[in-house]
mmCIF file of C-alpha atoms in Angstrom:
data_model
loop_
_atom_site.group_PDB
_atom_site.id
_atom_site.type_symbol
_atom_site.label_atom_id
_atom_site.label_comp_id
_atom_site.label_asym_id
_atom_site.label_seq_id
_atom_site.Cartn_x
_atom_site.Cartn_y
_atom_site.Cartn_z
ATOM 1 C CA MET A 1 -22.016 -3.239 26.791
ATOM 2 C CA ASP A 2 -22.786 0.584 24.998
ATOM 3 C CA GLU A 3 -20.282 0.995 22.431
ATOM 4 C CA ASP A 4 -18.124 4.054 24.704
ATOM 5 C CA GLU A 5 -17.654 1.490 27.415
ATOM 6 C CA ILE A 6 -16.285 -1.130 24.258
ATOM 7 C CA ARG A 7 -13.986 1.771 23.046
ATOM 8 C CA ARG A 8 -12.523 1.917 26.440
ATOM 9 C CA GLU A 9 -12.282 -1.619 26.875
ATOM 10 C CA TYR A 10 -9.464 -1.024 23.351
ATOM 11 C CA ALA A 11 -7.841 2.080 24.725
ATOM 12 C CA ILE A 12 -7.002 -0.691 28.045
ATOM 13 C CA LEU A 13 -5.833 -3.159 25.440
ATOM 14 C CA GLU A 14 -4.070 -0.818 23.476
ATOM 15 C CA ARG A 15 -1.878 0.787 26.807
ATOM 16 C CA SER A 16 -1.316 -2.852 27.624
ATOM 17 C CA GLY A 17 1.511 -2.599 24.357
ATOM 18 C CA ARG A 18 3.326 -0.504 26.168
ATOM 19 C CA ASP A 19 2.074 -1.400 29.975
ATOM 20 C CA PRO A 20 1.387 -4.886 30.995
ATOM 21 C CA LYS A 21 0.058 -3.834 34.432
ATOM 22 C CA ALA A 22 -3.186 -2.147 31.964
ATOM 23 C CA PHE A 23 -4.509 -5.686 31.228
ATOM 24 C CA SER A 24 -4.593 -7.011 34.368
ATOM 25 C CA VAL A 25 -8.265 -5.123 34.143
ATOM 26 C CA LEU A 26 -9.590 -7.320 30.945
ATOM 27 C CA TYR A 27 -7.632 -9.975 32.472
ATOM 28 C CA GLU A 28 -9.817 -10.253 35.988
ATOM 29 C CA LYS A 29 -13.091 -8.875 34.191
ATOM 30 C CA TYR A 30 -13.324 -11.986 31.867
ATOM 31 C CA PHE A 31 -10.775 -15.302 33.585
ATOM 32 C CA ASN A 32 -13.674 -16.704 34.964
ATOM 33 C CA ARG A 33 -15.704 -16.828 31.678
ATOM 34 C CA ILE A 34 -13.524 -17.479 29.205
ATOM 35 C CA PHE A 35 -12.172 -20.289 31.615
ATOM 36 C CA ASN A 36 -15.574 -21.851 31.456
ATOM 37 C CA PHE A 37 -15.757 -21.571 27.762
ATOM 38 C CA ILE A 38 -12.741 -23.154 27.708
ATOM 39 C CA TYR A 39 -13.452 -25.721 29.572
ATOM 40 C CA ARG A 40 -16.974 -26.700 28.341
ATOM 41 C CA GLN A 41 -14.808 -27.826 25.296
ATOM 42 C CA ILE A 42 -12.346 -30.134 26.998
ATOM 43 C CA ASP A 43 -13.156 -31.116 30.143
ATOM 44 C CA ASP A 44 -10.180 -30.828 31.930
ATOM 45 C CA GLU A 45 -8.878 -28.728 34.462
ATOM 46 C CA ASP A 46 -5.819 -28.306 33.722
ATOM 47 C CA VAL A 47 -5.979 -28.405 30.250
ATOM 48 C CA THR A 48 -8.085 -25.981 30.296
ATOM 49 C CA ALA A 49 -5.993 -23.371 32.577
ATOM 50 C CA ASP A 50 -3.297 -24.100 29.826
ATOM 51 C CA LEU A 51 -5.477 -23.258 27.061
ATOM 52 C CA CYS A 52 -6.854 -19.547 29.530
ATOM 53 C CA SER A 53 -3.409 -19.183 30.499
ATOM 54 C CA GLN A 54 -1.847 -19.634 26.363
ATOM 55 C CA THR A 55 -5.208 -17.379 24.989
ATOM 56 C CA PHE A 56 -4.780 -14.692 27.421
ATOM 57 C CA LEU A 57 -0.877 -14.959 26.637
ATOM 58 C CA ASN A 58 -1.543 -14.437 23.546
ATOM 59 C CA VAL A 59 -3.606 -11.092 23.744
ATOM 60 C CA LEU A 60 -0.954 -9.720 25.511
ATOM 61 C CA ASN A 61 1.430 -9.993 23.518
ATOM 62 C CA HIS A 62 -0.390 -9.057 20.373
ATOM 63 C CA SER A 63 -2.503 -6.326 21.921
ATOM 64 C CA LYS A 64 -1.374 -3.410 19.290
ATOM 65 C CA ARG A 65 -2.907 -5.897 16.798
ATOM 66 C CA TYR A 66 -6.641 -5.720 18.742
ATOM 67 C CA GLN A 67 -8.309 -3.295 16.483
ATOM 68 C CA PHE A 68 -12.418 -2.252 17.073
ATOM 69 C CA ARG A 69 -14.434 -3.618 15.059
ATOM 70 C CA GLY A 70 -18.014 -3.411 16.083
ATOM 71 C CA VAL A 71 -17.268 -6.608 18.238
ATOM 72 C CA PRO A 72 -16.484 -5.761 22.437
ATOM 73 C CA VAL A 73 -12.692 -6.429 23.390
ATOM 74 C CA SER A 74 -14.249 -10.408 24.712
ATOM 75 C CA ALA A 75 -14.599 -11.223 21.344
ATOM 76 C CA TRP A 76 -11.592 -11.459 20.513
ATOM 77 C CA PHE A 77 -11.092 -13.442 23.989
ATOM 78 C CA TYR A 78 -13.571 -15.813 22.784
ATOM 79 C CA LYS A 79 -11.764 -16.096 19.042
ATOM 80 C CA ILE A 80 -8.488 -16.708 20.981
ATOM 81 C CA ALA A 81 -9.861 -18.739 23.105
ATOM 82 C CA SER A 82 -11.135 -21.273 20.082
ATOM 83 C CA ASN A 83 -8.405 -21.172 18.253
ATOM 84 C CA GLU A 84 -6.454 -22.441 21.205
ATOM 85 C CA VAL A 85 -9.121 -25.047 21.459
ATOM 86 C CA ASN A 86 -9.052 -26.366 17.520
ATOM 87 C CA LYS A 87 -5.179 -26.380 17.707
ATOM 88 C CA TYR A 88 -5.293 -28.642 21.007
ATOM 89 C CA TYR A 89 -7.536 -30.537 19.046
ATOM 90 C CA ARG A 90 -5.419 -30.655 16.008
ATOM 91 C CA LYS A 91 -2.461 -31.656 17.609
ATOM 92 C CA ARG A 92 -4.139 -34.620 19.611
ATOM 93 C CA ASN A 93 -6.589 -36.572 17.153
ATOM 94 C CA ARG A 94 -9.003 -36.962 19.878
ATOM 95 C CA THR A 95 -12.230 -36.820 20.033
ATOM 96 C CA ARG A 96 -13.688 -33.626 20.381
ATOM 97 C CA VAL A 97 -15.682 -32.790 23.797
ATOM 98 C CA PHE A 98 -18.595 -30.451 24.846
ATOM 99 C CA SER A 99 -19.128 -30.635 29.127
ATOM 100 C CA ILE A 100 -22.548 -29.156 29.602
ATOM 101 C CA GLU A 101 -23.353 -27.618 32.685
ATOM 102 C CA GLU A 102 -26.951 -30.069 33.661
ATOM 103 C CA VAL A 103 -28.208 -26.980 35.018
ATOM 104 C CA ARG A 104 -27.871 -24.905 32.023
ATOM 105 C CA ILE A 105 -29.612 -27.566 29.832
ATOM 106 C CA ARG A 106 -32.707 -27.634 31.988
ATOM 107 C CA GLU A 107 -32.756 -23.494 31.231
ATOM 108 C CA LEU A 108 -32.662 -23.754 27.829
ATOM 109 C CA PHE A 109 -35.844 -25.435 27.480
ATOM 110 C CA GLU A 110 -38.765 -24.389 29.403
ATOM 111 C CA GLN A 111 -39.836 -27.763 30.866
ATOM 112 C CA ALA A 112 -42.337 -28.746 33.238
ATOM 113 C CA ASN A 113 -40.355 -31.285 35.794
ATOM 114 C CA ASP A 114 -42.862 -33.754 34.921
ATOM 115 C CA GLY A 115 -41.666 -34.378 31.768
ATOM 116 C CA TRP A 116 -38.378 -34.011 32.281
ATOM 117 C CA ASP A 117 -36.413 -37.515 32.822
ATOM 118 C CA GLU A 118 -33.090 -39.436 32.133
ATOM 119 C CA GLU A 119 -34.635 -40.639 29.437
ATOM 120 C CA LEU A 120 -35.597 -37.455 27.929
ATOM 121 C CA ILE A 121 -31.997 -36.275 28.948
ATOM 122 C CA GLU A 122 -30.281 -39.585 27.801
ATOM 123 C CA ARG A 123 -32.067 -38.217 24.022
ATOM 124 C CA LEU A 124 -31.205 -35.741 23.925
ATOM 125 C CA MET A 125 -27.473 -36.000 24.741
ATOM 126 C CA ASN A 126 -27.293 -38.270 21.808
ATOM 127 C CA TYR A 127 -28.874 -36.279 19.901
ATOM 128 C CA LEU A 128 -26.452 -33.618 20.625
ATOM 129 C CA ASP A 129 -23.126 -36.618 20.207
ATOM 130 C CA GLU A 130 -24.373 -36.932 16.133
ATOM 131 C CA LEU A 131 -24.328 -32.618 15.685
ATOM 132 C CA PRO A 132 -21.303 -31.191 13.882
ATOM 133 C CA THR A 133 -18.929 -29.515 15.592
ATOM 134 C CA ASP A 134 -19.571 -26.293 13.543
ATOM 135 C CA MET A 135 -23.484 -26.834 15.097
ATOM 136 C CA LEU A 136 -22.401 -27.140 18.527
ATOM 137 C CA GLU A 137 -19.800 -24.361 18.628
ATOM 138 C CA VAL A 138 -22.602 -22.227 17.376
ATOM 139 C CA LEU A 139 -25.338 -23.461 20.252
ATOM 140 C CA GLN A 140 -22.577 -22.833 22.941
ATOM 141 C CA LEU A 141 -22.103 -19.423 21.808
ATOM 142 C CA ARG A 142 -25.550 -18.918 22.180
ATOM 143 C CA PHE A 143 -26.857 -20.596 24.736
ATOM 144 C CA PHE A 144 -24.076 -20.687 27.051
ATOM 145 C CA GLU A 145 -22.747 -17.558 26.573
ATOM 146 C CA ASP A 146 -24.959 -15.139 25.305
ATOM 147 C CA LYS A 147 -23.558 -14.105 22.364
ATOM 148 C CA ASP A 148 -25.082 -11.790 19.306
ATOM 149 C CA PHE A 149 -25.170 -13.379 15.783
ATOM 150 C CA HIS A 150 -22.579 -10.410 15.566
ATOM 151 C CA GLU A 151 -20.299 -11.704 17.989
ATOM 152 C CA ILE A 152 -21.010 -15.041 16.426
ATOM 153 C CA ALA A 153 -19.903 -14.794 13.538
ATOM 154 C CA PHE A 154 -16.696 -12.568 14.581
ATOM 155 C CA ILE A 155 -15.590 -15.646 16.867
ATOM 156 C CA LEU A 156 -16.388 -18.822 14.147
ATOM 157 C CA ASP A 157 -15.233 -16.655 11.328
ATOM 158 C CA ILE A 158 -18.482 -16.953 9.876
ATOM 159 C CA THR A 159 -21.006 -14.716 8.285
ATOM 160 C CA GLU A 160 -24.020 -13.521 10.745
ATOM 161 C CA SER A 161 -26.702 -14.957 8.418
ATOM 162 C CA GLY A 162 -24.598 -18.276 8.606
ATOM 163 C CA ALA A 163 -24.260 -18.149 12.294
ATOM 164 C CA LYS A 164 -28.297 -17.674 12.139
ATOM 165 C CA MET A 165 -29.081 -20.384 10.019
ATOM 166 C CA ARG A 166 -26.723 -23.060 11.623
ATOM 167 C CA THR A 167 -28.764 -21.968 15.040
ATOM 168 C CA TYR A 168 -32.188 -22.055 13.438
ATOM 169 C CA ARG A 169 -31.362 -26.282 11.963
ATOM 170 C CA ALA A 170 -29.542 -27.223 15.284
ATOM 171 C CA LEU A 171 -33.057 -25.997 17.143
ATOM 172 C CA ASP A 172 -35.472 -26.855 14.332
ATOM 173 C CA ARG A 173 -34.416 -30.388 14.763
ATOM 174 C CA LEU A 174 -34.214 -29.992 18.834
ATOM 175 C CA ARG A 175 -38.070 -28.837 17.984
ATOM 176 C CA LYS A 176 -39.454 -31.620 15.782
ATOM 177 C CA LYS A 177 -37.375 -34.175 17.205
ATOM 178 C CA PHE A 178 -38.566 -33.932 21.206
ATOM 179 C CA ASN A 179 -41.263 -31.501 21.205
ATOM 180 C CA LEU A 180 -39.520 -29.247 23.287
ATOM 181 C CA LYS A 181 -40.376 -25.630 23.717
ATOM 182 C CA ILE A 182 -36.995 -23.949 23.354
ATOM 183 C CA LYS A 183 -36.869 -20.775 26.275
ATOM 184 C CA TYR A 184 -34.891 -18.288 23.514
ATOM 185 C CA ASP A 185 -34.701 -18.554 19.480
ATOM 186 C CA GLY A 186 -31.986 -15.682 19.368
ATOM 187 C CA THR A 187 -33.692 -12.509 17.043
ATOM 188 C CA LYS A 188 -30.758 -10.604 18.363
ATOM 189 C CA MET B 1 -17.503 -36.375 9.779
ATOM 190 C CA GLU B 2 -15.407 -35.432 13.041
ATOM 191 C CA ARG B 3 -17.791 -37.046 15.953
ATOM 192 C CA ASN B 4 -17.909 -35.356 19.282
ATOM 193 C CA LYS B 5 -18.435 -36.656 22.887
ATOM 194 C CA ILE B 6 -21.499 -34.862 24.537
ATOM 195 C CA ARG B 7 -20.555 -35.288 28.746
ATOM 196 C CA LEU B 8 -23.337 -34.084 30.710
ATOM 197 C CA ARG B 9 -21.825 -32.546 33.888
ATOM 198 C CA LYS B 10 -24.293 -32.375 36.802
ATOM 199 C CA LYS B 11 -21.608 -29.752 38.505
ATOM 200 C CA ILE B 12 -20.857 -26.477 37.907
ATOM 201 C CA ILE B 13 -17.531 -25.242 38.064
ATOM 202 C CA SER B 14 -16.800 -22.583 41.059
ATOM 203 C CA PRO B 15 -15.697 -19.349 40.795
ATOM 204 C CA SER B 16 -13.198 -20.085 44.207
ATOM 205 C CA ASN B 17 -12.249 -23.256 42.132
ATOM 206 C CA ILE B 18 -10.732 -21.196 38.300
ATOM 207 C CA ASP B 19 -9.095 -18.652 40.560
ATOM 208 C CA GLN B 20 -6.450 -21.567 41.802
ATOM 209 C CA TYR B 21 -5.334 -21.325 38.176
ATOM 210 C CA ARG B 22 -5.658 -17.568 38.035
ATOM 211 C CA ASP B 23 -1.521 -15.972 38.082
ATOM 212 C CA TYR B 24 -1.449 -12.681 37.152
ATOM 213 C CA THR B 25 2.037 -12.232 37.840
ATOM 214 C CA ARG B 26 2.830 -15.362 35.734
ATOM 215 C CA LEU B 27 1.316 -14.028 32.647
ATOM 216 C CA VAL B 28 2.764 -10.780 33.042
ATOM 217 C CA GLU B 29 6.768 -12.927 33.995
ATOM 218 C CA ARG B 30 5.618 -14.763 30.342
ATOM 219 C CA HIS B 31 4.322 -12.173 28.532
ATOM 220 C CA GLU B 32 8.258 -10.083 29.559
ATOM 221 C CA ARG B 33 10.097 -13.447 28.308
ATOM 222 C CA TYR B 34 8.437 -13.240 25.377
ATOM 223 C CA MET B 35 8.614 -9.476 24.197
ATOM 224 C CA LYS B 36 13.043 -10.310 24.774
ATOM 225 C CA LEU B 37 12.924 -13.057 22.263
ATOM 226 C CA ARG B 38 11.311 -11.015 20.149
ATOM 227 C CA THR B 39 13.342 -8.553 20.203
ATOM 228 C CA LEU B 40 16.515 -11.232 20.515
ATOM 229 C CA TYR B 41 14.836 -12.787 17.173
ATOM 230 C CA ARG B 42 14.053 -9.036 15.647
ATOM 231 C CA PHE B 43 18.077 -8.514 16.002
ATOM 232 C CA LEU B 44 18.918 -11.630 14.580
ATOM 233 C CA ILE B 45 17.287 -11.751 11.773
ATOM 234 C CA TYR B 46 18.118 -7.594 11.200
ATOM 235 C CA PHE B 47 22.129 -8.873 11.740
ATOM 236 C CA ALA B 48 21.685 -11.821 9.201
ATOM 237 C CA ILE B 49 20.036 -9.538 6.412
ATOM 238 C CA THR B 50 22.660 -7.040 7.159
ATOM 239 C CA THR B 51 25.501 -9.517 6.937
ATOM 240 C CA ILE B 52 24.311 -10.993 3.413
ATOM 241 C CA LEU B 53 24.111 -7.838 1.766
ATOM 242 C CA LEU B 54 27.615 -7.013 3.210
ATOM 243 C CA VAL B 55 28.970 -9.753 1.809
ATOM 244 C CA LEU B 56 26.907 -8.925 -1.235
ATOM 245 C CA LEU B 57 28.306 -5.732 -1.075
ATOM 246 C CA LEU B 58 32.002 -6.906 -0.666
ATOM 247 C CA VAL B 59 31.829 -9.398 -3.847
ATOM 248 C CA ALA B 60 30.210 -6.234 -5.720
ATOM 249 C CA ILE B 61 33.111 -3.841 -5.039
ATOM 250 C CA TRP B 62 35.469 -6.985 -5.585
ATOM 251 C CA ARG B 63 33.903 -7.423 -8.841
ATOM 252 C CA VAL B 64 34.068 -4.332 -10.079
ATOM 253 C CA LYS B 65 38.082 -4.047 -8.876
ATOM 254 C CA GLU B 66 38.890 -6.934 -10.454
ATOM 255 C CA GLU B 67 36.906 -5.812 -13.732
ATOM 256 C CA GLN B 68 39.145 -2.405 -13.859
ATOM 257 C CA TYR B 69 42.303 -4.685 -13.242
ATOM 258 C CA ARG B 70 41.458 -6.325 -16.243
ATOM 259 C CA LYS B 71 41.001 -3.091 -17.987
ATOM 260 C CA VAL B 72 44.233 -1.267 -17.291
ATOM 261 C CA HIS B 73 46.998 -4.602 -17.407
ATOM 262 C CA GLY B 74 45.102 -6.740 -19.344
ATOM 263 C CA PRO B 75 43.260 -10.019 -20.060
ATOM 264 C CA GLN B 76 46.318 -11.671 -19.469
ATOM 265 C CA SER B 77 47.650 -10.435 -16.168
ATOM 266 C CA THR B 78 44.018 -12.248 -14.943
ATOM 267 C CA VAL B 79 45.650 -15.385 -16.712
ATOM 268 C CA ARG B 80 49.441 -14.713 -15.177
ATOM 269 C CA SER B 81 47.403 -14.132 -11.830
ATOM 270 C CA GLU B 82 45.680 -18.084 -12.234
ATOM 271 C CA ARG B 83 48.579 -19.331 -12.877
ATOM 272 C CA GLN B 84 50.299 -18.308 -10.070
#
């Protein structure tokens, strides 16, 4: 996405403050992505629908607040969605769930089919179970949402080097423990 | 340390499935309701602030007048009015 396009989307967002109908373009474009992003952290369609709707409502209600800070408009959406998810878990005091599609896991690791068995998947799940939430959040944004480190840092309110460090640490452990080749190392 | 649960999903949630939760009209309605409530809330805040300021102003005026009255009629006038 080039800077002109990013600025165009900010202009739409700014216009939404006066004319809520203008927002439909952004809503249609990003609804599925934000829904999937939330769903991976909730694993319940109805709750996800509520949080997704709340995310877009928050954007629309405060559309004048969002200024261009070198990241696309969608980064604001992810940031708000992430806050909604955190709020949800804080209120209910539940164990946080990360629901990952098996297909995406297979995509992530360039693993030969013969070496990819149920036991390996189970060990991998156990390993991911033990990772701290902040590392899982970074991994999710990096590998399932294809976000660059600049955007990840913005979404999670951390520094860019912090985002890189968390990713590399998690990947390094994965490589050592499972002897896996990982598709993207993320140098963007 | 905070505990997480990792679940492995065989299926990817389909776009047509997500579409049933997409409701832009309802979003706009909720937004308009929020804007109305915000306007009402702001109005109430301004009204409360104005009322408080007005009361303070009236108290200040009353005290100035009381002071002037005391200067003109002497301190006994206040005592007499208190006895009454």
